Short mmCIF file of C-alpha atoms and ligand atoms in Angstrom, two decimals:
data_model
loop_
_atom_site.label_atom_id
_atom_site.label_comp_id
_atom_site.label_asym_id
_atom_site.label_seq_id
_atom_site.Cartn_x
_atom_site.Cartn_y
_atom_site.Cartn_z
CA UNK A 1 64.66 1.98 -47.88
CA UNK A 2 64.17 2.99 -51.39
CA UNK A 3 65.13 7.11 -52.47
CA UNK A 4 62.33 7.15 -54.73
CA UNK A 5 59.04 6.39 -53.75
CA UNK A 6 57.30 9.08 -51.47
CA UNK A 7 56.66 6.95 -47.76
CA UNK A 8 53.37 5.56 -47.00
CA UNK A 9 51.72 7.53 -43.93
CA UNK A 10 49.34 5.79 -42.16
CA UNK A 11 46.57 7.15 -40.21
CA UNK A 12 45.66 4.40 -37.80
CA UNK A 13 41.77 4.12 -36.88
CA UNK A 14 41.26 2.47 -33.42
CA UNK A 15 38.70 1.79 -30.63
CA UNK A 16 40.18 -0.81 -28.82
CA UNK A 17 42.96 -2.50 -27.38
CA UNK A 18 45.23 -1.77 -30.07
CA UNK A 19 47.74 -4.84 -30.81
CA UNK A 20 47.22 -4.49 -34.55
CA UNK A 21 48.61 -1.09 -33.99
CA UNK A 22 51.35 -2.13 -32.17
CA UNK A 23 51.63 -4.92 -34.91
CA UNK A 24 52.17 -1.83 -37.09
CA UNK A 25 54.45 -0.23 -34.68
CA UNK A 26 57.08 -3.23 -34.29
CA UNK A 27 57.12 -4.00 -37.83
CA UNK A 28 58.13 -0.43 -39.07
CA UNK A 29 60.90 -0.07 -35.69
CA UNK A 30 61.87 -3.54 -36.60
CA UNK A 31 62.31 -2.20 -40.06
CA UNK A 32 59.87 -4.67 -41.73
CA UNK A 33 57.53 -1.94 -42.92
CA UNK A 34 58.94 1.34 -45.25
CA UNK A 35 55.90 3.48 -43.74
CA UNK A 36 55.03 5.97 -40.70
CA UNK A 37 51.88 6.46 -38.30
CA UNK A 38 51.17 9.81 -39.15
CA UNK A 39 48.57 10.13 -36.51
CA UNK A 40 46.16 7.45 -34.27
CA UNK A 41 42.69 8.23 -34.24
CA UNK A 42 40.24 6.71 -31.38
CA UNK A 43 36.63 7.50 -30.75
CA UNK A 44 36.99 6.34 -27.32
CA UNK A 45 39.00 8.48 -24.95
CA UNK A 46 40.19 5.69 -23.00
CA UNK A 47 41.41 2.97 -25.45
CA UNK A 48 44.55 1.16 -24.57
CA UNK A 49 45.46 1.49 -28.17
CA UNK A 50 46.12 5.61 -27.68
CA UNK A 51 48.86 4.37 -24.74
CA UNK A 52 50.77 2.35 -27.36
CA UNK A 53 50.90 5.08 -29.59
CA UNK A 54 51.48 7.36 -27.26
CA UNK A 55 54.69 4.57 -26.26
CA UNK A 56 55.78 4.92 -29.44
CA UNK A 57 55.97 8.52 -29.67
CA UNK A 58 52.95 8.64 -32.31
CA UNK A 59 50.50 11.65 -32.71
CA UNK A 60 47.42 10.98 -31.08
CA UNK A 61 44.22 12.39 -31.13
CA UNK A 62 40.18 11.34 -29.74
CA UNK A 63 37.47 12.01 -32.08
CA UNK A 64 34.14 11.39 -29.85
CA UNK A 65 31.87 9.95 -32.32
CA UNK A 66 28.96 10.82 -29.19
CA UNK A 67 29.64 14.71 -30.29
CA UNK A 68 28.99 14.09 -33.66
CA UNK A 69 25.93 14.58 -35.71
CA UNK A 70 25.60 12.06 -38.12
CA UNK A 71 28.07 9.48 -39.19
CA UNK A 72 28.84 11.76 -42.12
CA UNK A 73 29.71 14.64 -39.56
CA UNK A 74 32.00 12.26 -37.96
CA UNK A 75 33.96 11.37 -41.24
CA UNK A 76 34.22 14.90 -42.07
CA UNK A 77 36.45 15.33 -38.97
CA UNK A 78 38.00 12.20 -39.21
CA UNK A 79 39.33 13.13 -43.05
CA UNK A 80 40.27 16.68 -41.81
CA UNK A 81 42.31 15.13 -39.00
CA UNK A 82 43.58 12.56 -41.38
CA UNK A 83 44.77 15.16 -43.91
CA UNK A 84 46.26 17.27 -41.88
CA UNK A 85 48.73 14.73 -40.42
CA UNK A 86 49.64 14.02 -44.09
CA UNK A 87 47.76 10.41 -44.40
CA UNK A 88 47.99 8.65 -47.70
CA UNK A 89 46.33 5.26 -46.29
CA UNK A 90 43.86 4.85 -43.38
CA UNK A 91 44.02 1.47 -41.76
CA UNK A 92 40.94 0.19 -39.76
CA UNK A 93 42.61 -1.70 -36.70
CA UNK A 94 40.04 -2.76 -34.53
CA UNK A 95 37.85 0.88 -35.34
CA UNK A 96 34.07 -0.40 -34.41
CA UNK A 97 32.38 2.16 -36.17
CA UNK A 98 30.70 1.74 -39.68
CA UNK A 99 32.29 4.35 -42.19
CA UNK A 100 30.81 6.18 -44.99
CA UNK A 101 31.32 7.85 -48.51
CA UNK A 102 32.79 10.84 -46.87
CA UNK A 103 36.07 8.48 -45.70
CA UNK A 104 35.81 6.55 -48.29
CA UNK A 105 36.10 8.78 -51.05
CA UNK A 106 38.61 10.91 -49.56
CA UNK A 107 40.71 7.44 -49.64
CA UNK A 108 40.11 5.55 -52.86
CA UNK A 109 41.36 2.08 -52.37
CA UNK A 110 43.39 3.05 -49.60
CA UNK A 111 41.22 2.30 -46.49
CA UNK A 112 42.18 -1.01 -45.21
CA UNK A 113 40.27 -3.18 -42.99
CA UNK A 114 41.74 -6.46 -40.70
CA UNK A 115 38.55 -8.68 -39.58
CA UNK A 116 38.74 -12.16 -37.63
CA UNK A 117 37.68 -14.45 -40.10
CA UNK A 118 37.68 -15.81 -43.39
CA UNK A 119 35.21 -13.54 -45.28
CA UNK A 120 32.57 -13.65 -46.81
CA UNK A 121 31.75 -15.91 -43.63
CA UNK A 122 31.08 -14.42 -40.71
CA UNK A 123 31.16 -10.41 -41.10
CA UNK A 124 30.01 -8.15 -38.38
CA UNK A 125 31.34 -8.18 -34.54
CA UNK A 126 30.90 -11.67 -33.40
CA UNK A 127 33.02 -13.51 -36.08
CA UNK A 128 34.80 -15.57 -33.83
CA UNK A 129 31.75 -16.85 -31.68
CA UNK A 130 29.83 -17.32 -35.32
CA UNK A 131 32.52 -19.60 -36.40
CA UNK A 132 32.22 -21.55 -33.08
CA UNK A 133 28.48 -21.54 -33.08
CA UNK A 134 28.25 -22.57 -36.54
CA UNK A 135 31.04 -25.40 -35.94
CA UNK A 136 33.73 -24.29 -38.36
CA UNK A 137 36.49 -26.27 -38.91
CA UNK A 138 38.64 -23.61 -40.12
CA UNK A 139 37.88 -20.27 -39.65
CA UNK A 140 41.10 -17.42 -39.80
CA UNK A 141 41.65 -13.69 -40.42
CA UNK A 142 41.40 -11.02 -43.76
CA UNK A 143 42.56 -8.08 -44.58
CA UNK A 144 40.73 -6.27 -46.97
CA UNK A 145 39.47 -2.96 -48.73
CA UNK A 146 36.80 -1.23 -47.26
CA UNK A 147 33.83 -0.65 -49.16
CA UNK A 148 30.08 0.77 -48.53
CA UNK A 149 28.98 -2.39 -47.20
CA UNK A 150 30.02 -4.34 -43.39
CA UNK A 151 33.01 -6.33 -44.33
CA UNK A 152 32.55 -6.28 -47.66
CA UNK A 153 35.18 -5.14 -49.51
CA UNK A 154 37.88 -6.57 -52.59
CA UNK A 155 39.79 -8.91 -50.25
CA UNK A 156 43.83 -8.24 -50.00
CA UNK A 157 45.20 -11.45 -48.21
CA UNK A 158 43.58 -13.81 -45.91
CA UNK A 159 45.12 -16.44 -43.37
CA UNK A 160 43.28 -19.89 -42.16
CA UNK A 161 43.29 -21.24 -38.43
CA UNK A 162 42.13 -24.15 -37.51
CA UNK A 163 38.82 -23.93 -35.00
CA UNK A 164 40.05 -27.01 -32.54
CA UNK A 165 37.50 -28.94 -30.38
CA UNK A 166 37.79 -27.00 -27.04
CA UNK A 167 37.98 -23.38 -28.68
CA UNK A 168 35.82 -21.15 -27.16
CA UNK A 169 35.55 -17.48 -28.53
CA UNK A 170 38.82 -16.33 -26.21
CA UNK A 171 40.96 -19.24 -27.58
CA UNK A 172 40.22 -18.76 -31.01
CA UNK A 173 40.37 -14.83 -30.86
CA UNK A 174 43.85 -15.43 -29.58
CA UNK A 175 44.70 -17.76 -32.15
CA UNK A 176 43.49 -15.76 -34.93
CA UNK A 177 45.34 -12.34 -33.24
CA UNK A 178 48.81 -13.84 -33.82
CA UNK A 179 47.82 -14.16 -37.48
CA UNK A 180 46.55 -10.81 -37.75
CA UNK A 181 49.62 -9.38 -36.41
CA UNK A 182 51.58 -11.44 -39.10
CA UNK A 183 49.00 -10.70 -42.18
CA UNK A 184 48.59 -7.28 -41.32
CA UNK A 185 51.91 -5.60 -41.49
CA UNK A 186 52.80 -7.74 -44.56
CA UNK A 187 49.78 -6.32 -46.63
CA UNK A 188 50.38 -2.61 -45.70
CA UNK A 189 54.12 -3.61 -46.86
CA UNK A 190 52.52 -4.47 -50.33
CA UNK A 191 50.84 -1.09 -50.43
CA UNK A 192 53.85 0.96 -48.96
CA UNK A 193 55.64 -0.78 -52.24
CA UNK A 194 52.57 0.23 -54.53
CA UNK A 195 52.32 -3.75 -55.24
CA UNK A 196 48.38 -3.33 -54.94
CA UNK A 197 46.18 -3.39 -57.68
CA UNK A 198 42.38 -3.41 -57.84
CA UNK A 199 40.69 -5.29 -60.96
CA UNK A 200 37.44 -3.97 -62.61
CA UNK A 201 35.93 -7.38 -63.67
CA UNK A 202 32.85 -8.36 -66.08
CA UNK A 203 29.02 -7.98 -64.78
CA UNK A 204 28.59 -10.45 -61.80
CA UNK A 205 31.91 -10.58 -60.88
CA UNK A 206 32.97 -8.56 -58.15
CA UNK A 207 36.28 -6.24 -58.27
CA UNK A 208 39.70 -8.46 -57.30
CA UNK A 209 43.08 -7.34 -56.01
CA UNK A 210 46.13 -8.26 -57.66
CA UNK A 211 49.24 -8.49 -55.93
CA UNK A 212 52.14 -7.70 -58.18
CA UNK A 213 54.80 -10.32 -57.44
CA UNK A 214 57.93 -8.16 -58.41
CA UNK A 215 58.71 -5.88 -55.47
CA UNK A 216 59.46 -2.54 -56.92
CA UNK A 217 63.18 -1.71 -56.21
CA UNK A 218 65.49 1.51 -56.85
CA UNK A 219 69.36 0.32 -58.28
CA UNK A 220 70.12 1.84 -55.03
CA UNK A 221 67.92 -0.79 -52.87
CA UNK A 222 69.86 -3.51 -54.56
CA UNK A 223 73.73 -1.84 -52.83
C1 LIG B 301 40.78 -7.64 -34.23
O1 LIG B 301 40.35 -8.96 -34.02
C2 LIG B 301 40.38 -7.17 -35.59
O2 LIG B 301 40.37 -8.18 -36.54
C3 LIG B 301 38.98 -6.68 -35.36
O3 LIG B 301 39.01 -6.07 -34.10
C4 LIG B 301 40.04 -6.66 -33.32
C5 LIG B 301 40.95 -5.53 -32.88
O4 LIG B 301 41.92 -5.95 -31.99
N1 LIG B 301 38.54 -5.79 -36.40
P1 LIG B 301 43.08 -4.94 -31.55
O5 LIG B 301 42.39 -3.66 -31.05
O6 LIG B 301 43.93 -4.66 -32.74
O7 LIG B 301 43.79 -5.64 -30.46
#
């Protein structure tokens, strides 16, 4: 633990079946990640991934996108909910809805997406079966900013898996799940350590993230 840096809160975006939040979960019990789940959003009342928060004695709330306006409207409520649980970084774990200017600017740099492959290949929902279809080799999982575009973002880390001969799109999801529960945790380390950095670059060139190699440590981390 270090005395001087103010813990990362996440606010945890979900849809889904939720085992990158549980990812999240196990690495901060298992002491892996300095950082808290300040509250799990879902805008599906139903989604597995509100029972494993709930497990884990997280706060919890459903946000029906359906009773929204506009995506906009959604956002707004979304950021108010975020704020008010004290969220300094909003990770997108398995959240299948597009988000806009609203989130995003309430969050500079600190809205995190985890997609199933290696981007720039294969954005959007069917990565896995695209990388199968388009007979990949090596396809694998990144974690990145999120930006205005679909899975376009700086990229923070990225993993490879190999696509073997009899993959279908459950085999390699699999596959590529135990990575993202590795790659994930580790990169929302980096930010809970404020090791993330985000690089203007010249005309052409789009922004990079630089990982600072020195963990920053307190005299007191080092007892
Ligand atoms: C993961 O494959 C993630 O990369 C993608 O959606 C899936 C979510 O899985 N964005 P889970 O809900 O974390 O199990």
């Amino acid at each position: 633990m270090n005395g001087k840096r103010t813990p990362l809160v996440l606010g945890v975006l979900v849809s889904g079946s939720g085992t990158n939040l549980q990812a999240i979960l196990d690495a901060i019990r298992e002491g892996r990640l300095d950082a808290k789940v300040g509250v799990v959003i879902s805008n599906v009342a139903g989604a597995k991934a509100l029972d494993r928060a709930r497990s884990a004695e997280a706060a919890t709330l459903v946000i029906d996108h359906k009773s929204h306006a506009s995506r906009e409207a959604f956002d707004h409520a979304v950021v108010e909910a975020l704020r008010s649980h004290g969220v300094s970084c909003v990770v997108l774990a398995g959240f299948m809805r597009l988000v806009t200017p609203v989130l995003l600017d309430a969050f500079p740099h600190r809205v995190v997406n985890i997609h199933p492959s290696l981007l720039p290949a294969f954005p959007g929902i069917h990565a896995q079966a695209d990388a199968i279809r388009y007979g990949s080799r090596v396809s694998g999982c990144t974690v990145h900013l999120v930006d205005t575009g679909v899975d376009t973002g700086p990229i923070l880390a990225q993993v490879a898996v190999p696509v073997l001969d009899d993959d279908d799109e459950a085999k390699l999801r699999e596959r590529i799940l135990a990575k993202e529960h590795e790659l994930l945790p580790t990169v929302l380390k980096w930010i809970a350590e404020d090791r993330v950095e985000v690089v203007s670059r010249s005309e052409g060139m789009r922004p990079r993230v630089r990982i600072k190699l020195d963990a920053v440590t307190s005299p007191d981390d080092a007892a």
